[in-house]
GROMACS .gro file of C-alpha atoms in nm:
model
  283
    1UNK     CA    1  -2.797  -0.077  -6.192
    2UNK     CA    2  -2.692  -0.283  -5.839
    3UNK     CA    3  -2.926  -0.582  -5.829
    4UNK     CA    4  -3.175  -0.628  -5.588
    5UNK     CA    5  -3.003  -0.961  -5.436
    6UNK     CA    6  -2.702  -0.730  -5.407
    7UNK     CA    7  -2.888  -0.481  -5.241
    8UNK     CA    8  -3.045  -0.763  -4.991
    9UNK     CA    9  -2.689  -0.917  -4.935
   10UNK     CA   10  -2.516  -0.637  -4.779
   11UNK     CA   11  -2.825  -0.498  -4.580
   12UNK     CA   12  -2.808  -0.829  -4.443
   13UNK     CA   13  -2.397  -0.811  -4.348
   14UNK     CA   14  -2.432  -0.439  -4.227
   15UNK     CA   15  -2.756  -0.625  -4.005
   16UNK     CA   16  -2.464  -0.920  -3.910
   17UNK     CA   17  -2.174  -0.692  -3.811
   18UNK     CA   18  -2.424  -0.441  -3.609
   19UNK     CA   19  -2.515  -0.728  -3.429
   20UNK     CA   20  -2.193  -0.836  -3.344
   21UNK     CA   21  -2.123  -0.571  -3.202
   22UNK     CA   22  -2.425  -0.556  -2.994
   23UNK     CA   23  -2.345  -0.852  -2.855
   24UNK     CA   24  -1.932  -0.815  -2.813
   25UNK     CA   25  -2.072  -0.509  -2.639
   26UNK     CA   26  -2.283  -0.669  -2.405
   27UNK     CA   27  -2.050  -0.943  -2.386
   28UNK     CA   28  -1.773  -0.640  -2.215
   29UNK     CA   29  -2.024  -0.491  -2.013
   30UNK     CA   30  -2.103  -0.816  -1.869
   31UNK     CA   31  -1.753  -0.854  -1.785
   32UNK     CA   32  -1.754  -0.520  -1.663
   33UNK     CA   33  -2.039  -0.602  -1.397
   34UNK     CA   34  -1.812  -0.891  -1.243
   35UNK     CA   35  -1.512  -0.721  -1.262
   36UNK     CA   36  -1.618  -0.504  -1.009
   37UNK     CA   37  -1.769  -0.780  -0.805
   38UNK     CA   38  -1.423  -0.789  -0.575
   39UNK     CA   39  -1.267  -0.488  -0.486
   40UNK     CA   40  -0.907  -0.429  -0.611
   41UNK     CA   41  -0.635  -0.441  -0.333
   42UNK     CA   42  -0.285  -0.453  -0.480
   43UNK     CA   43  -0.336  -0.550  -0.805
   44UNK     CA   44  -0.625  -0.661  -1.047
   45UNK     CA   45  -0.900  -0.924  -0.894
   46UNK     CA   46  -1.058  -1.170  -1.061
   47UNK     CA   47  -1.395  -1.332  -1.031
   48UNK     CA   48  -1.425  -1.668  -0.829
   49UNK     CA   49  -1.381  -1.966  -1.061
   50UNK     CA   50  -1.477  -2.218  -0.806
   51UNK     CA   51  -1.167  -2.367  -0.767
   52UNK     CA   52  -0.810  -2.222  -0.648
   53UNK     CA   53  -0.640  -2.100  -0.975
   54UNK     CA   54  -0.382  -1.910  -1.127
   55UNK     CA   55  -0.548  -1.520  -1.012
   56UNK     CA   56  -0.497  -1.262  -0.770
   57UNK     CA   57  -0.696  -1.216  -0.427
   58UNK     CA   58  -1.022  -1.049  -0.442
   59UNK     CA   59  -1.330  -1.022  -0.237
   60UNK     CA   60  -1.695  -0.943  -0.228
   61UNK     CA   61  -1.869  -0.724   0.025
   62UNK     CA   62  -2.213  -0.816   0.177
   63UNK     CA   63  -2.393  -0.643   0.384
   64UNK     CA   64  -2.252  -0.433   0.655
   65UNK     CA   65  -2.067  -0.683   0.917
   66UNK     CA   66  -2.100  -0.949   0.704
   67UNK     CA   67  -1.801  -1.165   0.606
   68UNK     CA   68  -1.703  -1.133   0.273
   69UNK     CA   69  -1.644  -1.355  -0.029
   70UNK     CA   70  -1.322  -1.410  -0.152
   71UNK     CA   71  -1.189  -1.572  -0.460
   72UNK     CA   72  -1.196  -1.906  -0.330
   73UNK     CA   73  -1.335  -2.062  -0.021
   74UNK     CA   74  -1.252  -2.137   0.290
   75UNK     CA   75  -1.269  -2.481   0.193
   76UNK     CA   76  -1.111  -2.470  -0.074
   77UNK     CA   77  -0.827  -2.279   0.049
   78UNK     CA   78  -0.822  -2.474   0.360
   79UNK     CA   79  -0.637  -2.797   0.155
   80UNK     CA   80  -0.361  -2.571   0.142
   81UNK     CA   81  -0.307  -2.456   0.463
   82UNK     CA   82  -0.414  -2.113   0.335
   83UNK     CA   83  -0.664  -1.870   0.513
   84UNK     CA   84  -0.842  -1.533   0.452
   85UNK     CA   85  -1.098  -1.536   0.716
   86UNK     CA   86  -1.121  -1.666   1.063
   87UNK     CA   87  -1.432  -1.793   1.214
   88UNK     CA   88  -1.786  -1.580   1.208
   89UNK     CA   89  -1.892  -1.665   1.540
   90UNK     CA   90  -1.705  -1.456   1.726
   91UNK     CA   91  -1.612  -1.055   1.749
   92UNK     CA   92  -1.219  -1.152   1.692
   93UNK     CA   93  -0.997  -0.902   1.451
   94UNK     CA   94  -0.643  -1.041   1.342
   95UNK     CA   95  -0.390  -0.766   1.257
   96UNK     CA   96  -0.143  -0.801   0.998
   97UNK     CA   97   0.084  -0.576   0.855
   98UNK     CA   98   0.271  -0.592   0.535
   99UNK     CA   99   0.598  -0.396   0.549
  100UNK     CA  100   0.807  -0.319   0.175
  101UNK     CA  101   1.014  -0.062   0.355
  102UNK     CA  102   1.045   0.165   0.608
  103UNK     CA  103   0.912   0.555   0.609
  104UNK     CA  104   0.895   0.683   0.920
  105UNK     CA  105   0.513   0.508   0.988
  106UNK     CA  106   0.645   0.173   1.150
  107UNK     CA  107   0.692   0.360   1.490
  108UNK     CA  108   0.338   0.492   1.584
  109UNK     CA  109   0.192   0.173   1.512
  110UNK     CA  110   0.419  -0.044   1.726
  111UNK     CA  111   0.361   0.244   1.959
  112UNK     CA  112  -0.066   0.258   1.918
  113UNK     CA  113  -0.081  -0.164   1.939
  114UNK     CA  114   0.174  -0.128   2.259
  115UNK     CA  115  -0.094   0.053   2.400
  116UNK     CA  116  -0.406  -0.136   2.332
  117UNK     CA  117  -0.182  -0.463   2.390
  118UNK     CA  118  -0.283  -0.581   2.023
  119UNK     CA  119  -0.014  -0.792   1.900
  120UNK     CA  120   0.008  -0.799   1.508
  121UNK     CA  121   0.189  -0.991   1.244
  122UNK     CA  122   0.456  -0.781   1.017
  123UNK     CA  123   0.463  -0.958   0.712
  124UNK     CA  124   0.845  -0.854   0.566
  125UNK     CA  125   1.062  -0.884   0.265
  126UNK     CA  126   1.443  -0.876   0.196
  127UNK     CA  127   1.478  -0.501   0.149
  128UNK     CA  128   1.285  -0.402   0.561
  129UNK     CA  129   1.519  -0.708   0.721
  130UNK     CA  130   1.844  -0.501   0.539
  131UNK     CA  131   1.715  -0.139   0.618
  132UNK     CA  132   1.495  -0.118   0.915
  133UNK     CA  133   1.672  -0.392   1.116
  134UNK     CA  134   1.608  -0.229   1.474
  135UNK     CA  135   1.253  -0.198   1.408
  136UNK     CA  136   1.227  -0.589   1.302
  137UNK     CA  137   1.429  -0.638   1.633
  138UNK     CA  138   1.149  -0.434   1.838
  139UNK     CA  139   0.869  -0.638   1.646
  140UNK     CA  140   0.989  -0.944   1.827
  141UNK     CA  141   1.013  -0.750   2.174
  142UNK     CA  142   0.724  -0.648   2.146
  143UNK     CA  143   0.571  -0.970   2.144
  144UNK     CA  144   0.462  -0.967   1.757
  145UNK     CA  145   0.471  -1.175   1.464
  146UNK     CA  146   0.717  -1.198   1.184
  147UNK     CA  147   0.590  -1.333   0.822
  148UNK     CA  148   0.758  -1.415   0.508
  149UNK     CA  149   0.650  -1.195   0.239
  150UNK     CA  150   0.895  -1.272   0.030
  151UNK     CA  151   1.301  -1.140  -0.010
  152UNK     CA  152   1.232  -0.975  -0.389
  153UNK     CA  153   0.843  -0.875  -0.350
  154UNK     CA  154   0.801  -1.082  -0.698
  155UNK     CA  155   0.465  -1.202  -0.861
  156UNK     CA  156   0.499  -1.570  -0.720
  157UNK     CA  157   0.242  -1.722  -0.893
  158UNK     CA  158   0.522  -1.647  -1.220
  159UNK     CA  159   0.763  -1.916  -1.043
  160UNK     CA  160   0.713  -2.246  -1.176
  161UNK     CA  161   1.052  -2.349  -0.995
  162UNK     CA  162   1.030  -2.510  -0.634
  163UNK     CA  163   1.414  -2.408  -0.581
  164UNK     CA  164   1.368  -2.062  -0.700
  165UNK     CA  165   1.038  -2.049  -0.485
  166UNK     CA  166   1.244  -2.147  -0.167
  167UNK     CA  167   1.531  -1.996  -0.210
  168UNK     CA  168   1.263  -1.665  -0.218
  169UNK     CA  169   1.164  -1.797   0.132
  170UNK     CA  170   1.446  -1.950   0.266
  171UNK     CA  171   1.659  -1.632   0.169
  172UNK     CA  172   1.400  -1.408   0.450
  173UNK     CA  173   1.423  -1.684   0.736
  174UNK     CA  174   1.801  -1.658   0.722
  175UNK     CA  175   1.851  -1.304   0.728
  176UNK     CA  176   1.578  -1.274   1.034
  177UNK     CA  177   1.726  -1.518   1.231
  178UNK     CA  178   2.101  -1.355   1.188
  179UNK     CA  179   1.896  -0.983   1.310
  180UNK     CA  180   1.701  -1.135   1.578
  181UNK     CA  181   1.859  -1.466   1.711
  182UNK     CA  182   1.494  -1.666   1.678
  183UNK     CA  183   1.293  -1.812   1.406
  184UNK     CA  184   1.042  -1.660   1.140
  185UNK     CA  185   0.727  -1.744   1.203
  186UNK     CA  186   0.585  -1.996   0.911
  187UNK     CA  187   0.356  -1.744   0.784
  188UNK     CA  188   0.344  -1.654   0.410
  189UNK     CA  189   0.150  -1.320   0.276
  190UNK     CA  190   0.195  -1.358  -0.155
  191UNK     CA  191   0.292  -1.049  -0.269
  192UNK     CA  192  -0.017  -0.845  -0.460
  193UNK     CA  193  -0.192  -1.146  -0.341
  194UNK     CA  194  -0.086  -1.307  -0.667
  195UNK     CA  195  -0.105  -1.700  -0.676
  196UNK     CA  196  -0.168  -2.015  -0.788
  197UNK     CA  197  -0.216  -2.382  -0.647
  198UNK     CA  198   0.139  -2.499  -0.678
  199UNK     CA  199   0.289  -2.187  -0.530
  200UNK     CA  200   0.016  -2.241  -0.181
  201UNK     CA  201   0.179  -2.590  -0.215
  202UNK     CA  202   0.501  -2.521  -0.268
  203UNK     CA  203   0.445  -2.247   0.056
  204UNK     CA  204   0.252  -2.565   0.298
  205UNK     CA  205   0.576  -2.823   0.171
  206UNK     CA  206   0.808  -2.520   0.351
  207UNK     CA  207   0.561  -2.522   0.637
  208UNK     CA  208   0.402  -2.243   0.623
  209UNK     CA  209   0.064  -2.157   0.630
  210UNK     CA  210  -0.036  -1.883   0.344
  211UNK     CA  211  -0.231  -1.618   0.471
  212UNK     CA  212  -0.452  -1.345   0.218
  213UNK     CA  213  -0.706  -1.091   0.391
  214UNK     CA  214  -1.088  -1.021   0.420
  215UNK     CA  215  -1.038  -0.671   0.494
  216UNK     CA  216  -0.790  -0.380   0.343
  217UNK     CA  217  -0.851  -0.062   0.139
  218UNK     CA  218  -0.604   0.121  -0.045
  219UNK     CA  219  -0.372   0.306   0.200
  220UNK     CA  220   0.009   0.231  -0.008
  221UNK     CA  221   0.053   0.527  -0.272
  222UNK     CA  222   0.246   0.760  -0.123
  223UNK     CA  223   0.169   1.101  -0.285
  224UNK     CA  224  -0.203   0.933  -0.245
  225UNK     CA  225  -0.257   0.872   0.112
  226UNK     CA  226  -0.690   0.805   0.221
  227UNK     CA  227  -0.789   1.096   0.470
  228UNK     CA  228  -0.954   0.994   0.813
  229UNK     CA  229  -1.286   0.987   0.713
  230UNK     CA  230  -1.199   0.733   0.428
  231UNK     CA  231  -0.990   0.489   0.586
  232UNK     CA  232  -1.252   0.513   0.907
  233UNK     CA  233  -1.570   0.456   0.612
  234UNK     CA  234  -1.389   0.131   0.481
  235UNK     CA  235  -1.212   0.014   0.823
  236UNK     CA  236  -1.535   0.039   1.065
  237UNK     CA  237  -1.768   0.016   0.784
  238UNK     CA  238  -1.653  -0.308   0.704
  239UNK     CA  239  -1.506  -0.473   0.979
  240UNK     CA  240  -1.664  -0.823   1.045
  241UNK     CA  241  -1.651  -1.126   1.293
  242UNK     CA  242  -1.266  -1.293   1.247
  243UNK     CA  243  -1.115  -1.031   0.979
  244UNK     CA  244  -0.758  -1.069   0.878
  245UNK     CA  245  -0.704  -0.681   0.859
  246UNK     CA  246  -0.467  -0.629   0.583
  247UNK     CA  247  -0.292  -0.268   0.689
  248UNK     CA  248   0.039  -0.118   0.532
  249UNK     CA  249   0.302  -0.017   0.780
  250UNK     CA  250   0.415   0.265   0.539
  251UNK     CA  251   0.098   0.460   0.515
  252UNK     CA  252   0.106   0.770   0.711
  253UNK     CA  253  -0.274   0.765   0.713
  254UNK     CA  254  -0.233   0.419   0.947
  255UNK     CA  255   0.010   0.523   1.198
  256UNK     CA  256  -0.185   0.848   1.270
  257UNK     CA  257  -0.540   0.665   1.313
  258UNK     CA  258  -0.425   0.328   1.434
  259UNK     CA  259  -0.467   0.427   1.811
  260UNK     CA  260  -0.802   0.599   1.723
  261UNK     CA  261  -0.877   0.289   1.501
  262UNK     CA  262  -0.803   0.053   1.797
  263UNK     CA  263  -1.017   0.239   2.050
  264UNK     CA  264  -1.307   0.221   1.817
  265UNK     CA  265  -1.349  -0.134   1.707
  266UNK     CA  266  -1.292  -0.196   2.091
  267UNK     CA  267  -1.575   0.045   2.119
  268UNK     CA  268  -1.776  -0.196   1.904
  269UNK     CA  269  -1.687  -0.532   2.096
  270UNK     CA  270  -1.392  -0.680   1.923
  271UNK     CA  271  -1.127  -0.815   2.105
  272UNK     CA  272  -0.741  -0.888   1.886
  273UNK     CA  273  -0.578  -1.182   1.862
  274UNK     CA  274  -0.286  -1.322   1.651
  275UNK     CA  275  -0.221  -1.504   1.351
  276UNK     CA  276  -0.052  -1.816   1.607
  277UNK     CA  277  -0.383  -1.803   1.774
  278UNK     CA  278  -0.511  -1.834   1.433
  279UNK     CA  279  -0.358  -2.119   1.348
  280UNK     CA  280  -0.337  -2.268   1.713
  281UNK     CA  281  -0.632  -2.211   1.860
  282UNK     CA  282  -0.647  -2.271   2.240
  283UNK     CA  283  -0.832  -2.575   2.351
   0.00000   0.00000   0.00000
């Protein structure tokens, strides 16, 4: 015959473990709700800690036209020379571009900003410079920007090693200038937008200023490509005062709407300007 303290003991541990998992449920869920917080582009984003971390680039939408909120400040970000989001004040849209390889999309968007006069920045690694080297050349004719995004497209934020992080820079700078006679512009995109605070220090020792995004969707799978009326919902839907448009230069999607795209946030009073401007604004 079980004892009625027996009996009482393990009603009371089933009562303990049910609760725990009440609570580790809770506990995921709550994760769950700030996970979502910041919208994925690239890789896995991670809630604001309030300082600049070890993470991955993530925002937060607002309301529609609003700025959004990104992993760390401007602020904070600002220490380092690094920037997601230009002023709010006014109706200004920054282009940038970041190019893996080439596909046959580079084309009709050099071709859609030549005729809206929109220069952009191209943000390349080692593998574009070696493959599509006629295309980098017509980037610089065309009176746009060339970024460092890196000669191996690794997760920097992995590198502990100032030599191996320069070399990963230096080894893009020397391969432009031998293409196109001039100089790389001191721009640095983080590949997945994966970082830490050395690495945007390592990047503003170089002389470079580190540049993430306020706006981008997902236009880089291949066999996956957004329709229209998707990339047009997250593109105009979302477009604010001083975006750094994030954009892939191999998404078919992108070179087909880009000249459409243009003409509409035009439509809606923004003017372009470039990542130099950015960083050098006129007096």
């Amino acid at each position: 015959m079980k004892s009625k303290t027996g009996i009482k003991w393990k009603t009371n541990l089933k009562k303990t473990a049910l609760l725990t998992i009440l609570l580790t449920a809770a506990f995921l869920v709550g994760r769950g709700i700030a996970y979502v917080k910041y919208e994925k582009i690239g890789s896995q984003a991670i809630p604001a800690s309030g300082s600049v971390s070890s993470e991955n680039w993530g925002l937060g939408f607002g309301q529609e036209g609003s700025q959004p909120t990104g992993n760390a400040s401007v602020d904070e970000l600002k220490k380092y020379d690094a920037h997601y989001v230009g002023s709010s004040a006014e109706k200004v849209i920054y282009l940038t571009f970041d190019a893996g390889y080439e596909n046959g999309n580079t084309q009709p968007i050099l071709d859609a900003l030549k005729k809206h006069n929109a220069h952009a920045t191209f943000f390349v690694v080692g593998h574009y410079l070696e493959s599509a080297p006629e295309l980098v050349k017509q980037m610089v004719a065309d009176g746009h920007f060339v970024g460092n995004h890196t000669y191996h497209h690794l997760d920097m934020s992995s590198i502990a090693s100032k030599e191996s992080f320069e070399k990963e820079m230096r080894d893009v700078e020397t391969l432009f200038k031998e293409i196109t006679g001039t100089e790389l512009a001191h721009f640095y995109r983080p590949p997945q937008g994966k970082y830490n605070t050395e690495n945007l220090k390592m990047a503003q020792e170089l002389g470079y200023h580190t540049f993430f995004w306020s706006l981008a969707y997902v236009d880089w799978y291949q066999d996956k490509q957004p329709t229209r009326e998707e990339a047009f919902k997250k593109l105009v839907g979302r477009i604010h005062p001083g975006a750094i448009v994030l954009l892939h230069s191999t998404s078919k999607t992108n070179g087909e709407i880009l000249d459409e795209l243009l003409t509409h946030w035009e439509e809606m009073g923004y003017t372009f300007r470039t990542l130099e401007d950015f960083v050098n604004p006129s007096e």
